[in-house]
PDB file of C-alpha atoms in Angstrom:
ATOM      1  CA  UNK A  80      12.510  19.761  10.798  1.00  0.00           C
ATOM      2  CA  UNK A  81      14.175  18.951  14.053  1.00  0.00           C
ATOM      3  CA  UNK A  82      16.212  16.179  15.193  1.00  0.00           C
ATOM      4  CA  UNK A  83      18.049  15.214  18.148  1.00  0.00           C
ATOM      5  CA  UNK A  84      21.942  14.364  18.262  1.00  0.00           C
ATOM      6  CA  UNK A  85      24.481  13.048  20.536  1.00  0.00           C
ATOM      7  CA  UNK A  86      28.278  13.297  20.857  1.00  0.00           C
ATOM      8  CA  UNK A  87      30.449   9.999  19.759  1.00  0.00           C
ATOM      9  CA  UNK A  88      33.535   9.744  21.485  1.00  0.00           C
ATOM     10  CA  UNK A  89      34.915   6.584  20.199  1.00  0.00           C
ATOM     11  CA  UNK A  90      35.754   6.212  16.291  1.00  0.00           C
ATOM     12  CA  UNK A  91      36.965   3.351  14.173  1.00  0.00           C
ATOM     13  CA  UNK A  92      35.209   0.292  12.353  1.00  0.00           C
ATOM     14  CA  UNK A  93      34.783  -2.025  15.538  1.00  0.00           C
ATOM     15  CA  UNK A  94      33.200   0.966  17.450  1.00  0.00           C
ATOM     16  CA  UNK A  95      30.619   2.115  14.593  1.00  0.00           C
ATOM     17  CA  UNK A  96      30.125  -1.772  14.427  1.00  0.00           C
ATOM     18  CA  UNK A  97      29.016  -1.521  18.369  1.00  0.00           C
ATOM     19  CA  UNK A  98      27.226   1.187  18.079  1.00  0.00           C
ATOM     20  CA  UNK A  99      24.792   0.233  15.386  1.00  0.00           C
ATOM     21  CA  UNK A 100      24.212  -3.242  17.671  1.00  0.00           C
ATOM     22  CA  UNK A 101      22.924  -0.097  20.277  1.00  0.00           C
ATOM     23  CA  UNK A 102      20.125   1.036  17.967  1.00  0.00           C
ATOM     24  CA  UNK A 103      22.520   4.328  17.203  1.00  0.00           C
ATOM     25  CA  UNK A 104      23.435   5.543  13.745  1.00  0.00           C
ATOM     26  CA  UNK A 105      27.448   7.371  13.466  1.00  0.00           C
ATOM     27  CA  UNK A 106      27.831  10.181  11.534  1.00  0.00           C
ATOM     28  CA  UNK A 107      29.477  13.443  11.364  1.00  0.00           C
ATOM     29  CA  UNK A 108      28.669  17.212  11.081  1.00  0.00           C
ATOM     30  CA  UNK A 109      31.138  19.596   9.205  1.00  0.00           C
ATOM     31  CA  UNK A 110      31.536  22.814   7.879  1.00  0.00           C
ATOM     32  CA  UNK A 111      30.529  26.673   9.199  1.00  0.00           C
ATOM     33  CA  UNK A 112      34.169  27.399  10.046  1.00  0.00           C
ATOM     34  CA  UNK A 113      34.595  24.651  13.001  1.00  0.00           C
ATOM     35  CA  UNK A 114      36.224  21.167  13.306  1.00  0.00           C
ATOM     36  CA  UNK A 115      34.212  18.765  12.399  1.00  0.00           C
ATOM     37  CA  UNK A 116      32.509  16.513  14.880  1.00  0.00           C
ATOM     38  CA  UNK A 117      31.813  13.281  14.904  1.00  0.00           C
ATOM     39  CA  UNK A 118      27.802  12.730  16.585  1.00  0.00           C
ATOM     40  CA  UNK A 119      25.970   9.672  17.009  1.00  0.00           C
ATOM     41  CA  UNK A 120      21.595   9.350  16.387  1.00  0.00           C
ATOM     42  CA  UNK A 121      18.873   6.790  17.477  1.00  0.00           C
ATOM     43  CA  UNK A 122      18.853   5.084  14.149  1.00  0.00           C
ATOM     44  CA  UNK A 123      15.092   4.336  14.231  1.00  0.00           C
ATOM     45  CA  UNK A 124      14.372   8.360  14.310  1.00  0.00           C
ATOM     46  CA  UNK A 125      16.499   8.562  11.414  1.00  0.00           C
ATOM     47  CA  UNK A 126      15.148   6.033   9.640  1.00  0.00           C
ATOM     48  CA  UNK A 127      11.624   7.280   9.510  1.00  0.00           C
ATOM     49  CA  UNK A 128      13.110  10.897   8.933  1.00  0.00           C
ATOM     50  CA  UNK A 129      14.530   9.810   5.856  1.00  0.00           C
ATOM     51  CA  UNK A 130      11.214   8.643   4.730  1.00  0.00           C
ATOM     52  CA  UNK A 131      10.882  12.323   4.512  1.00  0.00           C
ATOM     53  CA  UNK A 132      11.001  14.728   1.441  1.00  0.00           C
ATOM     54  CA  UNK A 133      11.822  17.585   3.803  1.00  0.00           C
ATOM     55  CA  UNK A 134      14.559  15.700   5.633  1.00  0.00           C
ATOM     56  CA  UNK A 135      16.563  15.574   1.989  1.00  0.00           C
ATOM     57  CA  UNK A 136      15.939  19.466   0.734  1.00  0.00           C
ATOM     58  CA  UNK A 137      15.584  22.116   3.976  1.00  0.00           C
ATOM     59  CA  UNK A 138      17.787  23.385   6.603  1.00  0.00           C
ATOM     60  CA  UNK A 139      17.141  21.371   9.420  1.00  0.00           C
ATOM     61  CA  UNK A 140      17.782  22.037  13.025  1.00  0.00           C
ATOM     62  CA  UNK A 141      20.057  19.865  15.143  1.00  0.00           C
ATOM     63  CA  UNK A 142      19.454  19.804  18.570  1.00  0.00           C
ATOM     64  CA  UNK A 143      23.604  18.658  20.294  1.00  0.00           C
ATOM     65  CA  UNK A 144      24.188  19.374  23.635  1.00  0.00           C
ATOM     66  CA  UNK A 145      21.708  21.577  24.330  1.00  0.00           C
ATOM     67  CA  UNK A 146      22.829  23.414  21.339  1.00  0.00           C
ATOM     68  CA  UNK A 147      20.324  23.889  18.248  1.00  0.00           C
ATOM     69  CA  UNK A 148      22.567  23.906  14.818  1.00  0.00           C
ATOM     70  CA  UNK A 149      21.062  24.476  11.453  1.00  0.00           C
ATOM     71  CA  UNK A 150      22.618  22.087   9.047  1.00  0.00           C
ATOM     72  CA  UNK A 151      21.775  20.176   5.885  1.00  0.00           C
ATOM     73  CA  UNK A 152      21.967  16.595   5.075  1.00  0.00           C
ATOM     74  CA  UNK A 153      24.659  15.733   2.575  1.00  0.00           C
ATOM     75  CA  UNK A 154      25.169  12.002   2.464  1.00  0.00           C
ATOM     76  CA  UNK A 155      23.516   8.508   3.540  1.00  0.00           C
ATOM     77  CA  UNK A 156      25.226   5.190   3.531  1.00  0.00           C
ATOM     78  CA  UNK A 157      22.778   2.467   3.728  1.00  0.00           C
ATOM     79  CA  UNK A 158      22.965  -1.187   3.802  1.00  0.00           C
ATOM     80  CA  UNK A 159      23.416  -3.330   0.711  1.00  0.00           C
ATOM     81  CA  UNK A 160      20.222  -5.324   1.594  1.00  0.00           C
ATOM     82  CA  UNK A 161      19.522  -4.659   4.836  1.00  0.00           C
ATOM     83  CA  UNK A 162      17.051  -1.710   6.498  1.00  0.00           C
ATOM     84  CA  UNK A 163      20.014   0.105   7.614  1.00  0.00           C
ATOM     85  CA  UNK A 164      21.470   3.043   7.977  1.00  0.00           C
ATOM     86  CA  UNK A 165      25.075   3.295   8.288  1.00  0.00           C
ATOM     87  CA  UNK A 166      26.402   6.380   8.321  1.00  0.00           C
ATOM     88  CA  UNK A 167      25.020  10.152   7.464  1.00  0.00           C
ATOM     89  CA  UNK A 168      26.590  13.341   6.878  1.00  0.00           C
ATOM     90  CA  UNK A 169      25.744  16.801   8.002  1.00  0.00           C
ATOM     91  CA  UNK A 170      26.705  20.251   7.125  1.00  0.00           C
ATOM     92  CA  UNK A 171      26.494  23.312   8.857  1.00  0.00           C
ATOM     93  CA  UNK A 172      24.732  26.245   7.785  1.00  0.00           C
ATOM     94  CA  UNK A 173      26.022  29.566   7.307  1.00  0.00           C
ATOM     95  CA  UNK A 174      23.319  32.044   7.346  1.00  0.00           C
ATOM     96  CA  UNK A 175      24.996  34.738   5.046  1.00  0.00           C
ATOM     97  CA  UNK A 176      26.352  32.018   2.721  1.00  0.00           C
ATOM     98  CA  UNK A 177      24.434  30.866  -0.646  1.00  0.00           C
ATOM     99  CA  UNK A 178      23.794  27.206  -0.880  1.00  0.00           C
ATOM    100  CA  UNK A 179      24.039  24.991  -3.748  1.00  0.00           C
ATOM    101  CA  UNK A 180      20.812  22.400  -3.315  1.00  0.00           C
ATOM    102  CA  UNK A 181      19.247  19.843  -5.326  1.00  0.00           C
ATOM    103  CA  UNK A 182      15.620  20.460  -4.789  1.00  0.00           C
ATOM    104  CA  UNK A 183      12.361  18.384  -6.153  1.00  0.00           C
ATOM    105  CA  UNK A 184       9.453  19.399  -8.570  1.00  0.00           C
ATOM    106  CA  UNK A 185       6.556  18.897  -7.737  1.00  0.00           C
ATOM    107  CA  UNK A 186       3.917  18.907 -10.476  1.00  0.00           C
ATOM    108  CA  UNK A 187       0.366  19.242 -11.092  1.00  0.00           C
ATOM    109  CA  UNK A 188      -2.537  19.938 -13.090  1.00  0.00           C
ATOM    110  CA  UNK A 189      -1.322  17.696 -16.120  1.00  0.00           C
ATOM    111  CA  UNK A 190      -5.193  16.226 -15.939  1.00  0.00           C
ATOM    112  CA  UNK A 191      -6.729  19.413 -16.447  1.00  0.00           C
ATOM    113  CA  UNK A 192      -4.507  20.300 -19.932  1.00  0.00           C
ATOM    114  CA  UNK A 193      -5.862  20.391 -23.514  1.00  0.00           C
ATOM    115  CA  UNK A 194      -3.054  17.707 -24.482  1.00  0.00           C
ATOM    116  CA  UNK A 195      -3.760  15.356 -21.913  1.00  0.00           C
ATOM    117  CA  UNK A 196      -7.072  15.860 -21.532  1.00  0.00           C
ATOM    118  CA  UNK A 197      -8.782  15.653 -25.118  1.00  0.00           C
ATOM    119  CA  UNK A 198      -5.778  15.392 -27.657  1.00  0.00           C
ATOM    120  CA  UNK A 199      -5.171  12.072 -26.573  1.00  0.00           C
ATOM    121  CA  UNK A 200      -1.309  12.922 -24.984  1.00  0.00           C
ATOM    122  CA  UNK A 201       0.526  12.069 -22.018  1.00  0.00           C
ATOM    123  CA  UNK A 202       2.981  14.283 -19.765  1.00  0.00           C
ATOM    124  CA  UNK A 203       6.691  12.764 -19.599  1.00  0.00           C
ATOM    125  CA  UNK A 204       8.259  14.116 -16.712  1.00  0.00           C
ATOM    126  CA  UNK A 205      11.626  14.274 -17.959  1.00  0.00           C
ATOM    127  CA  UNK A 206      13.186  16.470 -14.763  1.00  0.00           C
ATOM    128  CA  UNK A 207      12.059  15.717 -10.888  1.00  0.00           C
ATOM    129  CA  UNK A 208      14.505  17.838  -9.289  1.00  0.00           C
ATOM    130  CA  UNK A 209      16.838  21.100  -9.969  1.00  0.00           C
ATOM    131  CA  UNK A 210      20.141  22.667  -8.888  1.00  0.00           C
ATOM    132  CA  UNK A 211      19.475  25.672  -6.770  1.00  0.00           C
ATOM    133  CA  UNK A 212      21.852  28.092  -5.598  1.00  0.00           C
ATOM    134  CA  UNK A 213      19.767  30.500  -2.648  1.00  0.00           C
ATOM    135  CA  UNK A 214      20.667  31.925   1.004  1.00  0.00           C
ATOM    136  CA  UNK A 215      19.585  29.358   3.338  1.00  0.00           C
ATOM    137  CA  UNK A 216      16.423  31.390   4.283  1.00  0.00           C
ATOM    138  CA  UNK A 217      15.375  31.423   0.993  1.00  0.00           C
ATOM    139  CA  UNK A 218      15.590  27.499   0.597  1.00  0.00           C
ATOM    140  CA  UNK A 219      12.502  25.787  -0.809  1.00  0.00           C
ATOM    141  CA  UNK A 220      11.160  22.953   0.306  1.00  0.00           C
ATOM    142  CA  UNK A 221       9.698  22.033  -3.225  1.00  0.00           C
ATOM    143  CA  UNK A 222       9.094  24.144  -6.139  1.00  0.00           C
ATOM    144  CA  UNK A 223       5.140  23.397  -7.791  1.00  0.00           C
ATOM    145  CA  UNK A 224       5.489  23.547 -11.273  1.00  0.00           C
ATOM    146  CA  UNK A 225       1.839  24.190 -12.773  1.00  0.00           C
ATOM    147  CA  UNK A 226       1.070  21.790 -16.247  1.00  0.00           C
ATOM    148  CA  UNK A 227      -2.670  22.806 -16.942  1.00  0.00           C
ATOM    149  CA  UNK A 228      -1.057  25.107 -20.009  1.00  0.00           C
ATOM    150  CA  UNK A 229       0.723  21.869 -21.921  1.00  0.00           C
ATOM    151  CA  UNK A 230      -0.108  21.488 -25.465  1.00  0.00           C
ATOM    152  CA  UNK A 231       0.078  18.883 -28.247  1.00  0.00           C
ATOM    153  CA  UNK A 232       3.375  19.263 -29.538  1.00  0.00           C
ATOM    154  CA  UNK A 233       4.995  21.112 -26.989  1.00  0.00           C
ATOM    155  CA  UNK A 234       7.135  20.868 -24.229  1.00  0.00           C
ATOM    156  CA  UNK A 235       7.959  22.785 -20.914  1.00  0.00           C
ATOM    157  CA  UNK A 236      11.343  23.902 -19.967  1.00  0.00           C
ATOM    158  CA  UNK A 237      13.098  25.424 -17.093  1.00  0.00           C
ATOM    159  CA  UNK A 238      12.698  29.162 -18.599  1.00  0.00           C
ATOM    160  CA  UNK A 239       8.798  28.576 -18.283  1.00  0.00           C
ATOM    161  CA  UNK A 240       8.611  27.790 -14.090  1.00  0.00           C
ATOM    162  CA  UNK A 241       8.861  31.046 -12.070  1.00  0.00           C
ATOM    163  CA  UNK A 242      10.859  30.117  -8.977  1.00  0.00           C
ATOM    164  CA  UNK A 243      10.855  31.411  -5.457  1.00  0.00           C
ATOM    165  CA  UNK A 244      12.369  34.770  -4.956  1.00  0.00           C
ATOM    166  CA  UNK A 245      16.063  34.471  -4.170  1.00  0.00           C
ATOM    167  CA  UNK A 246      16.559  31.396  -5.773  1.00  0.00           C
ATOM    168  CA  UNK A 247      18.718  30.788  -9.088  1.00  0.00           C
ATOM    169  CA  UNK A 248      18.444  27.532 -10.832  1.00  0.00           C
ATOM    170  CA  UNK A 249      21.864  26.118 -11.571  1.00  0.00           C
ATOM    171  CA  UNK A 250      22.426  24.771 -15.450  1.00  0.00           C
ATOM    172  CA  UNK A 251      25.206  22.166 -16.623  1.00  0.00           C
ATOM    173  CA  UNK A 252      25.604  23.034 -20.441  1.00  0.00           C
ATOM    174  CA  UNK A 253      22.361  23.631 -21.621  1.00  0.00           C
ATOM    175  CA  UNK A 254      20.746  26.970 -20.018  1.00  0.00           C
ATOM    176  CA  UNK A 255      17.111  25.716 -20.798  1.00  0.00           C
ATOM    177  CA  UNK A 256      16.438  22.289 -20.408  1.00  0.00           C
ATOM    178  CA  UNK A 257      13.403  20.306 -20.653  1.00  0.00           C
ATOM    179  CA  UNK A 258      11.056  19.482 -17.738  1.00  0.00           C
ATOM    180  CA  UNK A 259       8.038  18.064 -19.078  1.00  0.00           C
ATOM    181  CA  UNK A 260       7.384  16.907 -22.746  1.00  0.00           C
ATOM    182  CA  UNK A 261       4.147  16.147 -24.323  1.00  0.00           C
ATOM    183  CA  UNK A 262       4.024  12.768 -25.737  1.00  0.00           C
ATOM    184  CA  UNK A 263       1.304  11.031 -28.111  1.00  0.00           C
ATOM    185  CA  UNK A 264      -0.247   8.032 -27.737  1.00  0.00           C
ATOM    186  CA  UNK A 265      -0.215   5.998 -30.374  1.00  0.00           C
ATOM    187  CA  UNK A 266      -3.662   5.109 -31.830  1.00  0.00           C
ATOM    188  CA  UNK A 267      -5.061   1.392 -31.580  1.00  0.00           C
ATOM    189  CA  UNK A 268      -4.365  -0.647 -34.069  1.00  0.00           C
ATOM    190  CA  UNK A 269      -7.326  -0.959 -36.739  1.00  0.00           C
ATOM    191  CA  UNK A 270      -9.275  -4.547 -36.216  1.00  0.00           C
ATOM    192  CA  UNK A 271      -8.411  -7.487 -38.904  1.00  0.00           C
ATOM    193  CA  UNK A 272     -10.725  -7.981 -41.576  1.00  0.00           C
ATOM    194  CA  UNK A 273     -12.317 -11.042 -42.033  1.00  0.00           C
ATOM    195  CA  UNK A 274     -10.285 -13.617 -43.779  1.00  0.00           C
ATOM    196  CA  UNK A 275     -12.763 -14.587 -46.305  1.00  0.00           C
ATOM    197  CA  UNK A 276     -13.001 -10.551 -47.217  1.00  0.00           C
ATOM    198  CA  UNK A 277      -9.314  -9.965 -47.279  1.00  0.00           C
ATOM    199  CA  UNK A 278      -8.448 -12.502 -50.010  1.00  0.00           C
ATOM    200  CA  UNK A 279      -8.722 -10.833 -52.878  1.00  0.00           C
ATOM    201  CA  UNK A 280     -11.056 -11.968 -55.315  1.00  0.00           C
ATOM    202  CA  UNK A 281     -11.422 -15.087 -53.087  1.00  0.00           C
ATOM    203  CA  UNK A 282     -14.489 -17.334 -52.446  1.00  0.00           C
ATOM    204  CA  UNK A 283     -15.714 -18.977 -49.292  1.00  0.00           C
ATOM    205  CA  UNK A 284     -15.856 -22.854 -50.537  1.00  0.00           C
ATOM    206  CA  UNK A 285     -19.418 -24.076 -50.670  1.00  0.00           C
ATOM    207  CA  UNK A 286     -20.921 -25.505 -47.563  1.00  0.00           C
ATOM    208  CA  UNK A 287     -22.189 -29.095 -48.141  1.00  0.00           C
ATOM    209  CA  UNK A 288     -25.470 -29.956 -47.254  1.00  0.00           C
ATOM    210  CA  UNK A 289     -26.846 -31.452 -44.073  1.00  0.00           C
ATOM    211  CA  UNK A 290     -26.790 -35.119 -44.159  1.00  0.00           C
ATOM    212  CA  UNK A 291     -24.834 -35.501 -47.556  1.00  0.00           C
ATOM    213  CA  UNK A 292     -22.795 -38.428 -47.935  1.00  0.00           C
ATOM    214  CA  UNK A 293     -19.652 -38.781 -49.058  1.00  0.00           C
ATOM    215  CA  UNK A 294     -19.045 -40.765 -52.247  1.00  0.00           C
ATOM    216  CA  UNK A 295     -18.643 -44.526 -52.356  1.00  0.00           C
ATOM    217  CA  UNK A 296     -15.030 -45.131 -53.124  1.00  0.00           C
ATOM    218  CA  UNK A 297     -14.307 -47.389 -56.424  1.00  0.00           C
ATOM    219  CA  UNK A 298     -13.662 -50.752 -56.341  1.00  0.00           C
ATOM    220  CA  UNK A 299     -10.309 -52.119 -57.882  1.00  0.00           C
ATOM    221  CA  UNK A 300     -10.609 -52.870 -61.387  1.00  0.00           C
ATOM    222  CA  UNK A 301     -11.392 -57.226 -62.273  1.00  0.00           C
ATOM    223  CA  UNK A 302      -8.177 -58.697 -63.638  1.00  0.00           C
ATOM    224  CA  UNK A 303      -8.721 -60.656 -66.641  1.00  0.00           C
ATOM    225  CA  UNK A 304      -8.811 -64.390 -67.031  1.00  0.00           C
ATOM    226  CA  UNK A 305      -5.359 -66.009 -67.834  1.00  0.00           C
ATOM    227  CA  UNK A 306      -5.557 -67.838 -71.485  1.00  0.00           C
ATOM    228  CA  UNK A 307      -5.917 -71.362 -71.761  1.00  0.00           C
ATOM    229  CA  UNK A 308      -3.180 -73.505 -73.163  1.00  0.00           C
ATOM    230  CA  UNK A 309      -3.739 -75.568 -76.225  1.00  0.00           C
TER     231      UNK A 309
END
């Protein structure tokens, strides 16, 4: 990708503050064996740029004074809450030196497994990127990992994905992680027998009649006749 640059001569808070007001985003560009420099780009090119997978994980060229520069994005400040950019960093590319990139996985064919697709299973992407260390030329954009092979019970790790030629994937501790594991679903819970059936030994109390009445309710008992006196 290509992008267009400018030269920022003043520095400081208050003049990044000014400059933003301008439309312009402030950032630098370091590295390759020069001084770094500070530049200055139209923010809303950036902003849609960034929007961009590419823009994070290729050599991109830099167009500054009339100059093209191949350098890589290394940093982006944005706003706490607000669509804006506030700084980004740049690095310079050395042709003959290796870089160490984070690039993402992009996966497919998960549908088209027997795990997924008749075994009842799901695929949990556990990874979405990797640590790379290549020659700039040799920098992938993405690497397609292929997940039609994925099995009940298994899993696919990083010793499984063939990568681009020139490029080593870069491990912290374990040498073999996982990428993708196969996950059951767990089956639907069986439907509630009826509540008559699921009392045990129970009865369903006798339906009355149509039109039955209910019984008459006693009268109070007579009280006897107090005894005449003599």
């Amino acid at each position: 990708m290509k992008f267009v640059a400018f030269e920022r001569a003043m520095q400081g808070t208050g003049a990044s503050r000014r400059l933003r007001i301008t439309g312009r985003t402030p950032g630098i560009v370091y590295g390759g064996g020069t001084e770094p420099q500070q530049i200055e780009i139209d923010h809303n090119a950036l902003w849609h740029a960034l929007k961009k997978e590419a823009f994070h994980a290729t050599v991109l060229d830099m167009e500054l004074n009339g100059t093209e520069n191949k350098v890589l994005l290394r940093d982006v400040q944005m706003h706490p809450f607000k669509q804006l950019v506030l700084h980004v960093d740049f690095q310079r590319v050395d042709a003959k030196t290796r870089l160490h990139m984070k690039v993402p996985l992009h996966y497919s064919g998960d549908e088209n497994s027997s795990a997924i697709k008749t075994e009842g299973c799901i695929a949990n992407h556990v990874v979405t990127e990797i640590e790379v260390l290549c020659l700039p030329k040799d920098l992938p954009e993405f690497i397609a990992v292929d997940l039609s092979g994925l099995k009940k019970g298994g899993s696919l790790h990083l010793a499984d994905v063939t990568l681009p030629k020139g490029v080593t994937a870069v491990t912290h501790g374990n040498k073999n992680p996982v990428l993708v594991s196969v996950v059951v679903i767990a089956a639907a819970a069986a439907p509630v027998a009826d509540a008559g059936e699921a009392a045990a030994g129970g009865k369903a109390p006798a339906a009355k009649a149509p039109g039955a009445k209910a019984p008459a309710a006693k009268a109070p008992a007579a009280k006897a006749p107090a005894a005449k006196k003599k």
